[in-house]
CSV table of C-alpha atoms in Angstrom, one decimal:
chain,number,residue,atom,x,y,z
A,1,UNK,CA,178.0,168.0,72.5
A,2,UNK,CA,175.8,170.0,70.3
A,3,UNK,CA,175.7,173.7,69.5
A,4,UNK,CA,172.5,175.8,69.8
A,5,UNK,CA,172.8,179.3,69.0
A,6,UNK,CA,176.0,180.1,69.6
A,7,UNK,CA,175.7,178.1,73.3
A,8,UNK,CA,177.3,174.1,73.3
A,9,UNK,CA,174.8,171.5,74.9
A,10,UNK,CA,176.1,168.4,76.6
A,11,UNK,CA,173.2,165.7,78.1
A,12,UNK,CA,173.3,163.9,81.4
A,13,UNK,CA,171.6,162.3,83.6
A,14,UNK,CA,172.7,164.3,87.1
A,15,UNK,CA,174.0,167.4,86.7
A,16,UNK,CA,176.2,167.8,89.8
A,17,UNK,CA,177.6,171.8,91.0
A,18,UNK,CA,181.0,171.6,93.0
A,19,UNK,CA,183.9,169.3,93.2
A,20,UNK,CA,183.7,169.1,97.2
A,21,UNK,CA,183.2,166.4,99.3
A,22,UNK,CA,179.3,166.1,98.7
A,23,UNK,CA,179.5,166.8,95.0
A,24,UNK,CA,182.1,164.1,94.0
A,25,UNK,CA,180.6,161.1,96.8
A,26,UNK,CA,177.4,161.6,95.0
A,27,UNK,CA,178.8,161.4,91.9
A,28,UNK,CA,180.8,158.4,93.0
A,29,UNK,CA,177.2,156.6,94.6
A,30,UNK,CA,175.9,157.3,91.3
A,31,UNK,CA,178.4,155.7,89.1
A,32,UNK,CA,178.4,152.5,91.4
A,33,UNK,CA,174.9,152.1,89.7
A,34,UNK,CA,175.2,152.9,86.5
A,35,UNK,CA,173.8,156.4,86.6
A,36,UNK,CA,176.1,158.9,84.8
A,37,UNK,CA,176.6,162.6,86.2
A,38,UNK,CA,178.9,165.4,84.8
A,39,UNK,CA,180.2,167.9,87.8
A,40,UNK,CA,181.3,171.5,87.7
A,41,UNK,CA,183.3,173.4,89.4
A,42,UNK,CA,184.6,176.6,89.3
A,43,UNK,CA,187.9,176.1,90.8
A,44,UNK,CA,190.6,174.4,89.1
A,45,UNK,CA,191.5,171.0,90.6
A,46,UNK,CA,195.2,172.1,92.6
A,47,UNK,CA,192.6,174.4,94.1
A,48,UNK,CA,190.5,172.0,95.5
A,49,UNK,CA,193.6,169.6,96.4
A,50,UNK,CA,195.3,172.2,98.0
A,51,UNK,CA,193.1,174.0,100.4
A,52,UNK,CA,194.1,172.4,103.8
A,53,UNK,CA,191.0,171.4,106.1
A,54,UNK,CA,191.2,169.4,108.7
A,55,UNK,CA,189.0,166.3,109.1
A,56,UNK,CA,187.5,163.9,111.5
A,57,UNK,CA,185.6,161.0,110.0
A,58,UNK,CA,182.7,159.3,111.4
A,59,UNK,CA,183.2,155.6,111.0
A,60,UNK,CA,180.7,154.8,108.9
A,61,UNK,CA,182.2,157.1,106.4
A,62,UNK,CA,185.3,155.4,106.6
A,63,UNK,CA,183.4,151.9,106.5
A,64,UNK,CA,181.4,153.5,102.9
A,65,UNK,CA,185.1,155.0,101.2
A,66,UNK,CA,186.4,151.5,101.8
A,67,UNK,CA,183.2,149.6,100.2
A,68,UNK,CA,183.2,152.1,97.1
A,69,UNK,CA,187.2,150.8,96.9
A,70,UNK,CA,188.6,154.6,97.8
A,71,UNK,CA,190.1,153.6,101.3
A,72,UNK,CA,193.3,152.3,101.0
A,73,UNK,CA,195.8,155.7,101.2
A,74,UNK,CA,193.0,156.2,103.8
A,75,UNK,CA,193.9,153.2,105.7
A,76,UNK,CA,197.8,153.1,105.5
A,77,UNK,CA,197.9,157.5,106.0
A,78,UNK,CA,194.8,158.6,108.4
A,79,UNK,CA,195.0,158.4,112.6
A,80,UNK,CA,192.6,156.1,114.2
A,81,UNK,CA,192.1,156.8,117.7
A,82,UNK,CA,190.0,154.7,120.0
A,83,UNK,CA,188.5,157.8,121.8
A,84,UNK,CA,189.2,161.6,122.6
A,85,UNK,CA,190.6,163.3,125.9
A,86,UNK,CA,188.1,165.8,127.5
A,87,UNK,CA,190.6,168.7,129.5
A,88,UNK,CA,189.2,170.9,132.2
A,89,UNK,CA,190.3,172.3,135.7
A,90,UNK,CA,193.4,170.8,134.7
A,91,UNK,CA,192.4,167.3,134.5
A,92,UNK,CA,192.0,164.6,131.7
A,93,UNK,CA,189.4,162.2,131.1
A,94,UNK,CA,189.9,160.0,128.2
A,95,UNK,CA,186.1,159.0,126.9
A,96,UNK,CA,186.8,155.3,125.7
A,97,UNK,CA,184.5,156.0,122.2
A,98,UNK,CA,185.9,152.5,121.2
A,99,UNK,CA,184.7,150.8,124.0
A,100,UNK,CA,181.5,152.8,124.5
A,101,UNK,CA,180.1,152.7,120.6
A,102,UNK,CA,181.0,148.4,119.9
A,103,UNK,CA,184.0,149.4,118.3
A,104,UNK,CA,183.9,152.5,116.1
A,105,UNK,CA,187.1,154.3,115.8
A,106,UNK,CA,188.0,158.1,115.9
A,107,UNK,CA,189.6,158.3,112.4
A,108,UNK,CA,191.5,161.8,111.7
A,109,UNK,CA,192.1,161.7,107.9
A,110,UNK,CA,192.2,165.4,106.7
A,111,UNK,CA,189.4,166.7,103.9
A,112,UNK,CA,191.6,167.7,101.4
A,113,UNK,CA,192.9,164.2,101.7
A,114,UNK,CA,189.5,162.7,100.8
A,115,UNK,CA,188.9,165.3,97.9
A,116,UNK,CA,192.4,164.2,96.4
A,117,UNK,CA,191.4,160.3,96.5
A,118,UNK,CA,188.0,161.3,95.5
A,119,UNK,CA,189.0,163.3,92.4
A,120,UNK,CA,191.9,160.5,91.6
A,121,UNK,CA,188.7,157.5,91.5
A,122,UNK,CA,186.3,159.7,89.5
A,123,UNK,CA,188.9,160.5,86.6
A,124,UNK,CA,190.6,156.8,86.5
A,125,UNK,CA,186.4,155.7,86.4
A,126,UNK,CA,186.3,158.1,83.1
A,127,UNK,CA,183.9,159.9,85.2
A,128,UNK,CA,184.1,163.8,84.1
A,129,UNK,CA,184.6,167.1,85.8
A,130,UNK,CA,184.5,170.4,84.3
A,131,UNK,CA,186.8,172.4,86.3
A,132,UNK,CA,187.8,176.4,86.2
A,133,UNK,CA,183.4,177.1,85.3
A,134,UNK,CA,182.5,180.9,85.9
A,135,UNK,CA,179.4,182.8,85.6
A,136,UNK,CA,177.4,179.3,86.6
A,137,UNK,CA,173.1,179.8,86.7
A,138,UNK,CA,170.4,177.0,87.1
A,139,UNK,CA,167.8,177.0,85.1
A,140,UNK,CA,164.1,175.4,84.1
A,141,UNK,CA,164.2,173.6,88.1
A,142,UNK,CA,160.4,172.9,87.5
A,143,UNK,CA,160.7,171.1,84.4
A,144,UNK,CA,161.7,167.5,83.9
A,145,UNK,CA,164.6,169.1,81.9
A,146,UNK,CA,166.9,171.2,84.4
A,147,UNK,CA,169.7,173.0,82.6
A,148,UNK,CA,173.2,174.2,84.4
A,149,UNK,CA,174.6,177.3,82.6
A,150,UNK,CA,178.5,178.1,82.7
A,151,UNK,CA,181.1,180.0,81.4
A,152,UNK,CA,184.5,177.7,80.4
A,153,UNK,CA,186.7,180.4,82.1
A,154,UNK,CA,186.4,183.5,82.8
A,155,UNK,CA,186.0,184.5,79.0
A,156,UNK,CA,185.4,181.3,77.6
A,157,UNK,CA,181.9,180.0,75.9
A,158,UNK,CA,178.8,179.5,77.4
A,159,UNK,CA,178.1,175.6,78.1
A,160,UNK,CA,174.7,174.3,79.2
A,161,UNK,CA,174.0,170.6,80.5
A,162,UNK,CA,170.5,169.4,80.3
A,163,UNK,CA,169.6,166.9,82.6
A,164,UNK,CA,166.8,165.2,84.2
A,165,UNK,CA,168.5,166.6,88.0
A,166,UNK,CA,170.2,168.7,89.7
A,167,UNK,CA,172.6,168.6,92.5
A,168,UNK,CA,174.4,171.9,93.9
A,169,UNK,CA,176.8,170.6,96.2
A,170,UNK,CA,178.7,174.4,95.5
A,171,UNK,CA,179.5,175.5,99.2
A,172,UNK,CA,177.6,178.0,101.2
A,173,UNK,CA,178.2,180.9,98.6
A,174,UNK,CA,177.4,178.9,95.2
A,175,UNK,CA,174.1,179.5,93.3
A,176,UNK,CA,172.0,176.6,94.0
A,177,UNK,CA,170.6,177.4,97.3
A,178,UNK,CA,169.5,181.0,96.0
A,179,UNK,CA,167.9,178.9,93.4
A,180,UNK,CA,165.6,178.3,95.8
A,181,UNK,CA,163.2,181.4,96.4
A,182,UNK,CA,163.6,183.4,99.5
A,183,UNK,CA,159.8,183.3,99.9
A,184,UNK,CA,159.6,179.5,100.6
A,185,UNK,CA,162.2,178.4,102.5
A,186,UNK,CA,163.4,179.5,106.0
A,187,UNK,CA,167.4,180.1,107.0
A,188,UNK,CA,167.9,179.4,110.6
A,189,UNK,CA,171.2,180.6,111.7
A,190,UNK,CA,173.0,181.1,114.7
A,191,UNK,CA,176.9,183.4,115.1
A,192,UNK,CA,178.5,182.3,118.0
A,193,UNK,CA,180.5,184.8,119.6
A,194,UNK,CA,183.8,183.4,119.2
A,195,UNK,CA,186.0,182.0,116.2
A,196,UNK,CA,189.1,179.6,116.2
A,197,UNK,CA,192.6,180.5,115.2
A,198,UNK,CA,194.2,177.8,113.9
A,199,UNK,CA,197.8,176.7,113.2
A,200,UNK,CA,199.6,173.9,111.4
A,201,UNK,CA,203.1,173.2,112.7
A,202,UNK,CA,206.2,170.6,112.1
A,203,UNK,CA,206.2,168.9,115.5
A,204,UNK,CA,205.7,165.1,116.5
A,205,UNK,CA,202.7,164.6,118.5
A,206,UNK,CA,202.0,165.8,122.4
A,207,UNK,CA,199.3,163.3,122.8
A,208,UNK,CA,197.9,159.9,121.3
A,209,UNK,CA,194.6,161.4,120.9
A,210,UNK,CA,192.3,164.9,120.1
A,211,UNK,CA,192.4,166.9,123.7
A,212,UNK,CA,189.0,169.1,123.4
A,213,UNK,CA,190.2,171.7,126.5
A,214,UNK,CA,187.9,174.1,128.7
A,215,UNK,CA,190.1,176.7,130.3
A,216,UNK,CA,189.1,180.0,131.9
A,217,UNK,CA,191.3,181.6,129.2
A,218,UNK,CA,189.5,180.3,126.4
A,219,UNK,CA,188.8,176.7,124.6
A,220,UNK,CA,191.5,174.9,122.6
A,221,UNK,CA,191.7,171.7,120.7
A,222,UNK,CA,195.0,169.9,120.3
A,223,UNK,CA,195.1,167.5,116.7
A,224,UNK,CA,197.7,166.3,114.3
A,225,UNK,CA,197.7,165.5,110.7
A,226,UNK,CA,200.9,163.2,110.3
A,227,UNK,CA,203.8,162.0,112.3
A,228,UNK,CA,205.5,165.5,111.7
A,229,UNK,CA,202.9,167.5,111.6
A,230,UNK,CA,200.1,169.0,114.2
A,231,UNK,CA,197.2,171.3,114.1
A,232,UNK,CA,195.9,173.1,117.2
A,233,UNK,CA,193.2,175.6,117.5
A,234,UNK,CA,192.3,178.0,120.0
A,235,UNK,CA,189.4,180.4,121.0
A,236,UNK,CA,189.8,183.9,120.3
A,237,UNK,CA,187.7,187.1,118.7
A,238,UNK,CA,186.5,185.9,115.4
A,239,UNK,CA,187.0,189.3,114.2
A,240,UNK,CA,190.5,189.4,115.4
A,241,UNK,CA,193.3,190.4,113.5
A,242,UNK,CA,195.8,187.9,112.8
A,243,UNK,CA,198.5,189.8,113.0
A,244,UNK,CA,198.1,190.1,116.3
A,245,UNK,CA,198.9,186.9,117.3
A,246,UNK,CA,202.9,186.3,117.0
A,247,UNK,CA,203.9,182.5,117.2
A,248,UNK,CA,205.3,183.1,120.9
A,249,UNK,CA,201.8,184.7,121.9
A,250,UNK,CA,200.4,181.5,120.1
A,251,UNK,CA,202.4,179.0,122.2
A,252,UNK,CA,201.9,180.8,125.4
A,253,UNK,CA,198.0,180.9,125.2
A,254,UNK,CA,198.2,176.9,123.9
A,255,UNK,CA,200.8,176.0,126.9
A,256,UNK,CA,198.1,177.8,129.2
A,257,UNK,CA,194.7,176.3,127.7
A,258,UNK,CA,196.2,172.8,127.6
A,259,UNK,CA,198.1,172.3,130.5
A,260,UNK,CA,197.6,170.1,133.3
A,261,UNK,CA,198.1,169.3,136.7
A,262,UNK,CA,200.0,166.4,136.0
A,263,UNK,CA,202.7,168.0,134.2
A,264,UNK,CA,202.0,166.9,130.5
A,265,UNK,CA,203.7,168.9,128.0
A,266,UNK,CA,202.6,170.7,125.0
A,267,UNK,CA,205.6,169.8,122.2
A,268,UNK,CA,206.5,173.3,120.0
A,269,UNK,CA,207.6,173.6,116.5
A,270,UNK,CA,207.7,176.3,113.3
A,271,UNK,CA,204.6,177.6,112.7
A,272,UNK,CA,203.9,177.8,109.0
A,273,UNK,CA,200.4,178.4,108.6
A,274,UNK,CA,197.5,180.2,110.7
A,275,UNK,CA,194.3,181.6,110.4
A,276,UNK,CA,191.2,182.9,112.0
A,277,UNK,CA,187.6,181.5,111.2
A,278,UNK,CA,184.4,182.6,112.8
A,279,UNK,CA,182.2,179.6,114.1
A,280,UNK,CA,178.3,179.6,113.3
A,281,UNK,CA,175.2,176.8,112.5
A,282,UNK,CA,173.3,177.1,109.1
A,283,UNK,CA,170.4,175.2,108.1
A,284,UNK,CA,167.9,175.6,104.7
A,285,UNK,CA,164.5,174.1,105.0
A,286,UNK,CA,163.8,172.9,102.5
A,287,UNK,CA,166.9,171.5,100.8
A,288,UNK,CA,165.0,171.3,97.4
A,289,UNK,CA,162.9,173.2,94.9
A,290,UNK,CA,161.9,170.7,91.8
A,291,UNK,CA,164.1,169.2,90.3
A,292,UNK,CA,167.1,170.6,92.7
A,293,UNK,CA,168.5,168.9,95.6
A,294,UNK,CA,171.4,171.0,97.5
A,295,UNK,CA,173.6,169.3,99.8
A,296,UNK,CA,176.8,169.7,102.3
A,297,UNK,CA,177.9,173.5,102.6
A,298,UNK,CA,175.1,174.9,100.4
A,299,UNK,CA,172.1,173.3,102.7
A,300,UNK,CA,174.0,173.7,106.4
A,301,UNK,CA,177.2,174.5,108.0
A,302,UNK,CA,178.1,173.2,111.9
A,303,UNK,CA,181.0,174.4,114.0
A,304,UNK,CA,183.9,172.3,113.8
A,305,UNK,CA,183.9,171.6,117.2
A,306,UNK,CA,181.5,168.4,117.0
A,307,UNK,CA,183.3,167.1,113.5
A,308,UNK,CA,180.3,166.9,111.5
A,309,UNK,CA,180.8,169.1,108.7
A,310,UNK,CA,182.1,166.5,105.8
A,311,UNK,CA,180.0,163.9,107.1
A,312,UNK,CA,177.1,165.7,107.3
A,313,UNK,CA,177.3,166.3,103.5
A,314,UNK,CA,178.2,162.8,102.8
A,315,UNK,CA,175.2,161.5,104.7
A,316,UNK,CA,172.9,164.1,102.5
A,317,UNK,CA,174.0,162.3,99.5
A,318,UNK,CA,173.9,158.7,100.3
A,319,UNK,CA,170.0,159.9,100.9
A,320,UNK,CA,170.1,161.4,97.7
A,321,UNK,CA,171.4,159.0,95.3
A,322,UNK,CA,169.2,156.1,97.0
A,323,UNK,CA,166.4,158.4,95.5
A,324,UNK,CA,167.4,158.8,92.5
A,325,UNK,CA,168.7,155.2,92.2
A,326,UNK,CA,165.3,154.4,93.0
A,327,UNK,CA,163.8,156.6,90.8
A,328,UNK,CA,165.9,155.6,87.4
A,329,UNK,CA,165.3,151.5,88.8
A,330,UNK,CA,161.3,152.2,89.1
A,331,UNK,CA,160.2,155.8,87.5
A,332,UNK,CA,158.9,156.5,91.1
A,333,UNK,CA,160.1,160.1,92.3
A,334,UNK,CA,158.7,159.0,96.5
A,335,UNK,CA,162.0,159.4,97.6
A,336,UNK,CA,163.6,162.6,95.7
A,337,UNK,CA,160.1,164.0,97.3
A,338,UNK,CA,161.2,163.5,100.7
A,339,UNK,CA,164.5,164.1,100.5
A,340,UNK,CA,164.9,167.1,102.2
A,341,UNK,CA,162.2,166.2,105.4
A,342,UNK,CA,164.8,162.7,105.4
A,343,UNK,CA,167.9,164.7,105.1
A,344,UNK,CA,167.1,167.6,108.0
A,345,UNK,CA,166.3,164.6,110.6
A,346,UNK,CA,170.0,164.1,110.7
A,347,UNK,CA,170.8,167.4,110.1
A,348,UNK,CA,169.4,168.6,113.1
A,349,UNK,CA,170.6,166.3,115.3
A,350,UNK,CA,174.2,167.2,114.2
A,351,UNK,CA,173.6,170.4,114.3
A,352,UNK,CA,172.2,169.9,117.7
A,353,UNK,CA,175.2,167.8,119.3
A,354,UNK,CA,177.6,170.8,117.3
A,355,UNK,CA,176.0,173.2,119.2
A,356,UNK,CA,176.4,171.1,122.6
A,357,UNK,CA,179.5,170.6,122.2
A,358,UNK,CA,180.4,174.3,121.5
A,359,UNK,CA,178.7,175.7,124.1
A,360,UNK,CA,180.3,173.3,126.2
A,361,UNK,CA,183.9,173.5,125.8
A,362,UNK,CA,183.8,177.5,124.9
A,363,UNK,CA,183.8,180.2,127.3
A,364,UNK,CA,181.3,183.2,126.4
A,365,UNK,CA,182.1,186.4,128.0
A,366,UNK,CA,178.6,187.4,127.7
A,367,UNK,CA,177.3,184.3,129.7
A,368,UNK,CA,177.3,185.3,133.5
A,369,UNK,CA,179.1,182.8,136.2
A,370,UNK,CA,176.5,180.5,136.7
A,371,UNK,CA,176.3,179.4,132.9
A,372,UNK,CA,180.1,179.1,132.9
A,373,UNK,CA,179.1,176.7,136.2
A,374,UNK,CA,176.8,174.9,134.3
A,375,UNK,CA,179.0,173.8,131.5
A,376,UNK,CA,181.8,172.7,133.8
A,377,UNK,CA,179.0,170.4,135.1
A,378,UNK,CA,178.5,169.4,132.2
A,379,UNK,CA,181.6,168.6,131.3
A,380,UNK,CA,181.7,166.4,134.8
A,381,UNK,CA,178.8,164.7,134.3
A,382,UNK,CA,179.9,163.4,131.0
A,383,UNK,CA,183.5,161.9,132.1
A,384,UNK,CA,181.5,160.5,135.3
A,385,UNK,CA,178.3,159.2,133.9
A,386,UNK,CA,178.1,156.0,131.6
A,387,UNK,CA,174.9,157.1,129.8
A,388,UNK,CA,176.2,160.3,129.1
A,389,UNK,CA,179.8,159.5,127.8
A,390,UNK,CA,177.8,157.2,125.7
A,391,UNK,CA,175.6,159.7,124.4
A,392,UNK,CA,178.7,161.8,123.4
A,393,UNK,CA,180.7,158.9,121.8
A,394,UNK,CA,177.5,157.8,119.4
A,395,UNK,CA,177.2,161.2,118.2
A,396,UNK,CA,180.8,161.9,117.7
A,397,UNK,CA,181.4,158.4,116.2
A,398,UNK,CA,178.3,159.1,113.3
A,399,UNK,CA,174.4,158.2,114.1
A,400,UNK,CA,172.9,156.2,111.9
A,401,UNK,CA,171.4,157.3,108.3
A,402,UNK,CA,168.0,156.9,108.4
């Protein structure tokens, strides 16, 4: 590191902007070929450990942590399911994804999970991350010498690191998709009118599997995270209060949503976490302005109903770093150039089956009867028809990368 002027200098190759799923796979894909990166992040690294996110991995994820060698507290800690139970008018169908995909799993192995194994790889590797960064800018994207601009701290000195890219991987709010001017790209975005309140709570598991629930009360989704404990979400007003909801309200509306006709039962514990987030789709076109590529939160968000989100970013940079593996192997820049038009292909398609399965399972108080019709035919054409369960469990399982 070299000072300039009162600001230090470091050089890499790819500079890389958040510690989150997208940002530390890359850097990970990159190392595997001898391509060094530096990432920053502006949290500090309990930060990123500690926030609690659930997560559903697509088997070929799972299939890519255990080839890079970063699967194996994955593989003796997550849940791996051979399908997912489908709950309406007080029946269950289970949709046998196992058996309808060749033999790709359902794996529930939280996010924060894969952030802590993530982080744990990159700093055994020697691989470096810059954590605690404020005040972070992009700079000089249409040169072949990017720079990342950042504050150590809050009051600390300004660092820059010169590279030949860029990747902001820094979350929906982060800098790098406003890097790229308003005037030439397009947001497409779509609120849905509900959000999900969600609780975590020390109880054995009610079911061997994810129950996805329709109810004329509101949707809900029955998970776990461990042998002890469960997470279950259900519809409600995104702009709810969550003081409102008491754990006995909680239980009630969970007791109601899930229950059946065949007298299942819904197993209670303490409650010691909830919340209320809204649900909405997000997608940048493009995903790249010069030498920046954004990826995961910053290019695209999905509901978590279809369990795309931390896929979806890892799929952006396995594109990514075959680009710029090809370009440090060859000098050729063809891929980084069609990055983005490769990336949104399966973008759109996730956000696509996100949607579906949203608008599915939720009831909208604004849609008249004969919507709320359709979906339950939907949902009964999908647990009756072979094509269609099929059609669910390859989308829900992971599509290909193209």
């Amino acid at each position: 590191m070299v000072n300039r002027g009162g600001t230090c200098v470091r050089r890499t190759q790819v500079g890389i902007v958040g510690a989150g799923p997208a940002g530390l796979f890359l850097a990970h894909l990159l190392h595997r070929q001898g391509i060094e990166s530096v990432i920053v992040e502006n949290r500090s690294r309990a930060e990123i450990e500690g926030t609690i996110r659930a997560g559903v991995l697509e088997q070929w994820t799972v299939d890519l942590m255990n080839e890079m060698g970063l699967g194996a507290r994955m593989m003796r800690e997550a849940h791996f399911h051979s399908g997912i139970t489908l709950r309406f008018n007080g029946d269950s169908h289970h949709i046998d994804m196992e058996g309808l995909t060749g033999g790709k799993r359902v794996t529930v192995y939280a996010q924060h999970e894969v952030i802590r194994d993530l982080v744990a790889a990159r700093l055994e590797d020697g691989g470096e991350i810059v954590f605690n960064v404020g005040e972070t800018s992009l700079h000089d994207l249409d040169t072949d010498r990017p720079k990342i601009r950042y504050r150590c701290g809050k009051d600390g000195e300004v660092e820059e690191i010169h590279c030949d890219f860029i990747a902001g991987c820094d979350g929906f709010h982060g800098p790098s998709r406003a890097a790229i001017p308003a005037a030439v790209r397009t947001d497409y975005q779509k609120v849905y009118p509900f959000g999900w309140l969600g609780i975590l709570t020390e109880a054995p598991p009610s079911h061997p599997e994810l129950i996805y629930a329709n109810h004329e009360r509101g949707f809900a989704l029955l998970s776990t995270r461990s042998p002890e404990i469960q997470r279950l979400y259900i519809q409600c007003d995104p702009k709810d209060d969550i003081a409102h909801w008491s754990d006995d309200r909680i239980w009630s509306e969970l007791h109601a949503r899930l229950a059946t006709k065949g007298g299942w039962s819904l197993t209670e514990g303490p409650i010691f976490q909830k919340g209320i987030i809204a649900m909405r789709s997000f997608v940048c076109d493009p995903m790249q302005r010069g030498r920046l590529f954004i990826a995961g939160d910053a290019a695209h968000i999905v509901p978590p109903t279809g369990a795309k989100g931390l896929n979806l970013a890892v799929a952006d940079v396995v594109v990514l770093s075959r680009g710029l593996v090809d370009h440090y192997r060859s000098g050729r820049l063809e891929r980084l150039e069609q990055y983005s038009a490769t990336a949104l292909r399966r973008i759109w398609k996730a956000e696509r089956f996100s949607w579906y399965m949203t608008t599915m399972l939720h009831r909208n108080e604004a849609e008249t009867p004969f919507e709320q019709r359709i979906h339950l035919a939907d949902l009964d054409y999908v647990v009756h028809s072979h094509a269609a369960a099929t059609a669910l469990a390859e989308n829900y399982v992971g599509l290909p990368i193209d």
